[in-house]
Each structure stands twice: as structure tokens, then as C-alpha cells.
Amino acid sequence: MKKIMQNRKIILVTIVLTIFFIASAVTFSFGMQSYYKVDFSTGLVTATTLNVRSGPGTQYKVVASVSKNQYIRVFAGVGDWYIVQVEGDFVGAVSKKYIKPIYPNSTTNSQNNNIVASQMNTDEQEVFNLINKQRTENGLQALNNDNEVQRVARIKAQDMVNNNYFSHQSLTYGSPFDMLKSFKISYKYAGENIAANSSNSGAVTAWMNSSGHRSNILNSSYNYTGIGVVSSPKYGKMYVQMFIGK
């Protein structure tokens, strides 16, 4: 009987050790992978539909999906995967083989950087007044015009016309936040509204009828703005309003 009990103890110890080694192996195999920097911040999706996963591998669940020719923000690389941000503010991982890196075009940058915004043009002034009318009617302080932010907004509007796209994510400059930082504009809060319309009042009305755009216009955290309005052969006019809070 004593011998049987000893044998049982030996078997039990063996099982415990086996479980310990299995657990150790599993823990090791899922150790954190090393991140590496990438030399671009915007990527173009080349797959018809690309899954965004919660981690860098097909074993992780799908949290969102993006379509072909959609631009996404790329933060870093992990093995054969990129860590990205996509529409809807989803952050996850995508296979790098379906992402084409987009690098800023130095010639385009040079041309756009020559745009001067010392004063608002007639369209920009009208939009500025219409926006502040909406704010004051809703009990908020009017926004101040910031010449440098206005210059950036005008460059972004011209960039959309030149490169025939309509998106917050610029092929040339990345996200609005990337763009503001690249032009050395500091801020605590920032946002952007874009529109394509044939009239200034129509653009502002469209913004106010959209919950996301309206919330930017009536955001009390913003106290400065820059508005760019340029002619568009496709839409009539292209509008970009950038907001910052200092």
C-alpha cells in the first residue's frame, strides 16, 4: 500500500512538471515582438479588402476592414505587419504585403510651401464669418484667425485639387495632425473639416447638418482657426477648415 502511494506521488509530480513545462513553452512562444520604425506615415491599401487585426498575426481577431485604394496611417512595423490607424479611429495590425508606402513628393511640397496666406480671400472671409455666426448664436466665443493655420488649410485644399482626392488623409502630408506638426504649428487640441461645394453658405450648411463637422465648429476647446478655399474644376470650390486650441 505504501509503495502504491509513493507511485501515485511520483505520477502526480510528473503531471505537475509536465503542465509547468507546457505553460512555460506557451508563455515563451507568445512573447512581445520588437517594433521598428518606418520611414513613411501614410500607406495605400492594395488588397480588395484588408482585415485589420488586434495583433500582428492571423491568429488575432479582426477589429475592422479597409478597402482597396484607401489611405491609412502607419505608426510602426512588427515583423511582416504594420501597426496602423484606419477610418473610425480603429488601431490594429495589417499585413505589410498589402500596403504600399506613400512618400511625400518633394516637388509638390516645394510648390505648395510657396502659398502665402497673409490675408483671407473673399471666400475664406465669408466662411470665417459664417462659422463665427454659428458659434456666437450657440453661446460660444468667436474663433480667431491664425495666419499660419490658414496657410496650412489653403495648402491642404490645393493639395486635394492638385491630386484629385477628397479625404482627411493627404497623400502628400498624412493626417491633419501630421500636417500641422510638419509646419511647426503647436496645439493642445486640433481638428479639421473639409467640404466640396459650389457656394460658401452651402459648405457651412452641410457642415452644420453633419454631427461630426458640427461638433468641430461648436467645440469650446478650439479658439483659433484657419480656412482655405480654392477653386476646384470638379466641385466648384474645395474647402478646408482647421481648428486648434492653444
PDB file of C-alpha atoms in Angstrom, residues 45-172:
ATOM      1  CA  VAL A  45      -4.210  49.623 -49.400  1.00  0.00           C
ATOM      2  CA  THR A  46      -3.618  47.357 -52.424  1.00  0.00           C
ATOM      3  CA  ALA A  47      -5.879  44.409 -51.472  1.00  0.00           C
ATOM      4  CA  THR A  48      -9.559  44.424 -52.443  1.00  0.00           C
ATOM      5  CA  THR A  49     -10.458  44.079 -48.755  1.00  0.00           C
ATOM      6  CA  LEU A  50      -7.860  44.079 -45.992  1.00  0.00           C
ATOM      7  CA  ASN A  51      -8.560  42.917 -42.443  1.00  0.00           C
ATOM      8  CA  VAL A  52      -7.261  44.998 -39.544  1.00  0.00           C
ATOM      9  CA  ARG A  53      -6.446  42.670 -36.648  1.00  0.00           C
ATOM     10  CA  SER A  54      -5.981  43.243 -32.921  1.00  0.00           C
ATOM     11  CA  GLY A  55      -2.390  41.970 -33.152  1.00  0.00           C
ATOM     12  CA  PRO A  56       0.358  41.190 -35.678  1.00  0.00           C
ATOM     13  CA  GLY A  57      -0.797  37.784 -36.919  1.00  0.00           C
ATOM     14  CA  THR A  58      -3.741  35.905 -38.406  1.00  0.00           C
ATOM     15  CA  GLN A  59      -4.437  34.325 -35.009  1.00  0.00           C
ATOM     16  CA  TYR A  60      -5.681  37.697 -33.724  1.00  0.00           C
ATOM     17  CA  LYS A  61      -9.318  38.752 -34.166  1.00  0.00           C
ATOM     18  CA  VAL A  62     -10.458  41.148 -36.893  1.00  0.00           C
ATOM     19  CA  VAL A  63     -11.384  44.593 -35.496  1.00  0.00           C
ATOM     20  CA  ALA A  64     -12.038  46.438 -38.784  1.00  0.00           C
ATOM     21  CA  SER A  65     -11.535  46.193 -42.532  1.00  0.00           C
ATOM     22  CA  VAL A  66     -10.351  48.623 -45.205  1.00  0.00           C
ATOM     23  CA  SER A  67     -10.868  48.706 -48.952  1.00  0.00           C
ATOM     24  CA  LYS A  68      -8.528  48.969 -51.915  1.00  0.00           C
ATOM     25  CA  ASN A  69      -7.031  52.428 -52.617  1.00  0.00           C
ATOM     26  CA  GLN A  70      -7.890  53.636 -49.100  1.00  0.00           C
ATOM     27  CA  TYR A  71      -5.208  55.622 -47.274  1.00  0.00           C
ATOM     28  CA  ILE A  72      -4.272  54.616 -43.741  1.00  0.00           C
ATOM     29  CA  ARG A  73      -1.888  55.975 -41.124  1.00  0.00           C
ATOM     30  CA  VAL A  74       1.131  53.763 -40.374  1.00  0.00           C
ATOM     31  CA  PHE A  75       2.855  54.031 -36.978  1.00  0.00           C
ATOM     32  CA  ALA A  76       5.424  51.203 -36.922  1.00  0.00           C
ATOM     33  CA  GLY A  77       6.306  47.711 -38.106  1.00  0.00           C
ATOM     34  CA  VAL A  78       6.233  44.382 -36.278  1.00  0.00           C
ATOM     35  CA  GLY A  79       7.749  41.555 -38.304  1.00  0.00           C
ATOM     36  CA  ASP A  80       5.697  41.291 -41.504  1.00  0.00           C
ATOM     37  CA  TRP A  81       2.931  43.523 -40.130  1.00  0.00           C
ATOM     38  CA  TYR A  82       2.294  47.260 -39.776  1.00  0.00           C
ATOM     39  CA  ILE A  83       0.605  48.914 -36.804  1.00  0.00           C
ATOM     40  CA  VAL A  84      -1.952  51.294 -38.327  1.00  0.00           C
ATOM     41  CA  GLN A  85      -4.873  53.637 -37.696  1.00  0.00           C
ATOM     42  CA  VAL A  86      -7.862  53.458 -40.047  1.00  0.00           C
ATOM     43  CA  GLU A  87     -11.172  55.254 -40.580  1.00  0.00           C
ATOM     44  CA  GLY A  88     -13.253  55.217 -37.410  1.00  0.00           C
ATOM     45  CA  ASP A  89     -10.106  55.597 -35.268  1.00  0.00           C
ATOM     46  CA  PHE A  90      -9.503  51.839 -35.169  1.00  0.00           C
ATOM     47  CA  VAL A  91      -5.904  50.929 -34.348  1.00  0.00           C
ATOM     48  CA  GLY A  92      -4.611  47.481 -35.245  1.00  0.00           C
ATOM     49  CA  ALA A  93      -2.247  45.464 -37.421  1.00  0.00           C
ATOM     50  CA  VAL A  94      -2.306  44.710 -41.151  1.00  0.00           C
ATOM     51  CA  SER A  95      -0.106  42.548 -43.345  1.00  0.00           C
ATOM     52  CA  LYS A  96       2.604  44.748 -44.856  1.00  0.00           C
ATOM     53  CA  LYS A  97       2.465  42.976 -48.226  1.00  0.00           C
ATOM     54  CA  TYR A  98      -0.875  44.683 -48.911  1.00  0.00           C
ATOM     55  CA  ILE A  99       0.302  48.203 -48.035  1.00  0.00           C
ATOM     56  CA  LYS A 100       2.111  50.497 -50.469  1.00  0.00           C
ATOM     57  CA  PRO A 101       4.217  53.145 -48.654  1.00  0.00           C
ATOM     58  CA  ILE A 102       3.402  56.701 -49.713  1.00  0.00           C
ATOM     59  CA  TYR A 103       6.259  59.180 -49.512  1.00  0.00           C
ATOM     60  CA  PRO A 104       5.731  62.965 -49.691  1.00  0.00           C
ATOM     61  CA  ASN A 105       6.526  64.401 -53.106  1.00  0.00           C
ATOM     62  CA  SER A 106       9.281  66.953 -52.590  1.00  0.00           C
ATOM     63  CA  THR A 107       8.364  68.899 -55.763  1.00  0.00           C
ATOM     64  CA  THR A 108       4.733  69.209 -54.720  1.00  0.00           C
ATOM     65  CA  ASN A 109       5.786  70.257 -51.211  1.00  0.00           C
ATOM     66  CA  SER A 110       8.051  72.942 -52.608  1.00  0.00           C
ATOM     67  CA  GLN A 111       5.308  74.354 -54.822  1.00  0.00           C
ATOM     68  CA  ASN A 112       2.684  74.302 -52.078  1.00  0.00           C
ATOM     69  CA  ASN A 113       5.004  75.836 -49.483  1.00  0.00           C
ATOM     70  CA  ASN A 114       5.122  78.982 -51.613  1.00  0.00           C
ATOM     71  CA  ILE A 115       1.417  79.615 -50.978  1.00  0.00           C
ATOM     72  CA  VAL A 116       1.087  82.779 -48.879  1.00  0.00           C
ATOM     73  CA  ALA A 117      -1.813  83.397 -46.520  1.00  0.00           C
ATOM     74  CA  SER A 118      -1.134  86.893 -45.225  1.00  0.00           C
ATOM     75  CA  GLN A 119      -4.808  87.735 -45.683  1.00  0.00           C
ATOM     76  CA  MET A 120      -8.007  85.771 -46.184  1.00  0.00           C
ATOM     77  CA  ASN A 121      -9.509  85.944 -49.660  1.00  0.00           C
ATOM     78  CA  THR A 122     -13.176  86.883 -50.120  1.00  0.00           C
ATOM     79  CA  ASP A 123     -14.438  83.276 -49.931  1.00  0.00           C
ATOM     80  CA  GLU A 124     -12.382  82.487 -46.834  1.00  0.00           C
ATOM     81  CA  GLN A 125     -13.557  85.656 -45.088  1.00  0.00           C
ATOM     82  CA  GLU A 126     -17.199  84.790 -45.783  1.00  0.00           C
ATOM     83  CA  VAL A 127     -16.800  81.235 -44.455  1.00  0.00           C
ATOM     84  CA  PHE A 128     -14.965  82.605 -41.403  1.00  0.00           C
ATOM     85  CA  ASN A 129     -17.857  84.987 -40.657  1.00  0.00           C
ATOM     86  CA  LEU A 130     -20.490  82.274 -41.198  1.00  0.00           C
ATOM     87  CA  ILE A 131     -18.663  79.899 -38.834  1.00  0.00           C
ATOM     88  CA  ASN A 132     -18.366  82.526 -36.108  1.00  0.00           C
ATOM     89  CA  LYS A 133     -22.046  83.403 -36.518  1.00  0.00           C
ATOM     90  CA  GLN A 134     -22.872  79.763 -35.740  1.00  0.00           C
ATOM     91  CA  ARG A 135     -20.624  79.831 -32.684  1.00  0.00           C
ATOM     92  CA  THR A 136     -21.923  83.076 -31.206  1.00  0.00           C
ATOM     93  CA  GLU A 137     -25.543  82.013 -31.782  1.00  0.00           C
ATOM     94  CA  ASN A 138     -24.764  78.900 -29.733  1.00  0.00           C
ATOM     95  CA  GLY A 139     -23.216  80.851 -26.861  1.00  0.00           C
ATOM     96  CA  LEU A 140     -19.566  80.279 -27.795  1.00  0.00           C
ATOM     97  CA  GLN A 141     -16.741  82.734 -28.325  1.00  0.00           C
ATOM     98  CA  ALA A 142     -15.834  83.558 -31.916  1.00  0.00           C
ATOM     99  CA  LEU A 143     -12.722  81.894 -33.323  1.00  0.00           C
ATOM    100  CA  ASN A 144      -9.593  83.924 -34.041  1.00  0.00           C
ATOM    101  CA  ASN A 145      -7.914  83.591 -37.414  1.00  0.00           C
ATOM    102  CA  ASP A 146      -4.380  82.192 -37.275  1.00  0.00           C
ATOM    103  CA  ASN A 147      -2.400  83.120 -40.390  1.00  0.00           C
ATOM    104  CA  GLU A 148      -0.133  80.063 -40.230  1.00  0.00           C
ATOM    105  CA  VAL A 149      -3.047  77.654 -39.734  1.00  0.00           C
ATOM    106  CA  GLN A 150      -4.850  79.424 -42.587  1.00  0.00           C
ATOM    107  CA  ARG A 151      -1.811  78.895 -44.789  1.00  0.00           C
ATOM    108  CA  VAL A 152      -1.771  75.181 -43.981  1.00  0.00           C
ATOM    109  CA  ALA A 153      -5.534  74.876 -44.634  1.00  0.00           C
ATOM    110  CA  ARG A 154      -5.112  76.556 -48.020  1.00  0.00           C
ATOM    111  CA  ILE A 155      -2.212  74.254 -48.897  1.00  0.00           C
ATOM    112  CA  LYS A 156      -4.325  71.214 -47.956  1.00  0.00           C
ATOM    113  CA  ALA A 157      -7.246  72.431 -50.089  1.00  0.00           C
ATOM    114  CA  GLN A 158      -4.927  72.980 -53.060  1.00  0.00           C
ATOM    115  CA  ASP A 159      -3.325  69.578 -52.485  1.00  0.00           C
ATOM    116  CA  MET A 160      -6.745  67.891 -52.751  1.00  0.00           C
ATOM    117  CA  VAL A 161      -7.435  69.714 -56.023  1.00  0.00           C
ATOM    118  CA  ASN A 162      -3.979  69.023 -57.462  1.00  0.00           C
ATOM    119  CA  ASN A 163      -4.018  65.326 -56.578  1.00  0.00           C
ATOM    120  CA  ASN A 164      -7.748  64.738 -57.213  1.00  0.00           C
ATOM    121  CA  TYR A 165      -8.751  63.286 -53.842  1.00  0.00           C
ATOM    122  CA  PHE A 166     -11.162  64.155 -51.041  1.00  0.00           C
ATOM    123  CA  SER A 167     -10.007  62.878 -47.677  1.00  0.00           C
ATOM    124  CA  HIS A 168      -8.663  63.972 -44.303  1.00  0.00           C
ATOM    125  CA  GLN A 169      -5.671  61.755 -45.063  1.00  0.00           C
ATOM    126  CA  SER A 170      -3.397  63.518 -47.544  1.00  0.00           C
ATOM    127  CA  LEU A 171      -1.264  61.592 -49.999  1.00  0.00           C
ATOM    128  CA  THR A 172       1.400  64.267 -49.516  1.00  0.00           C
TER     129      THR A 172
END
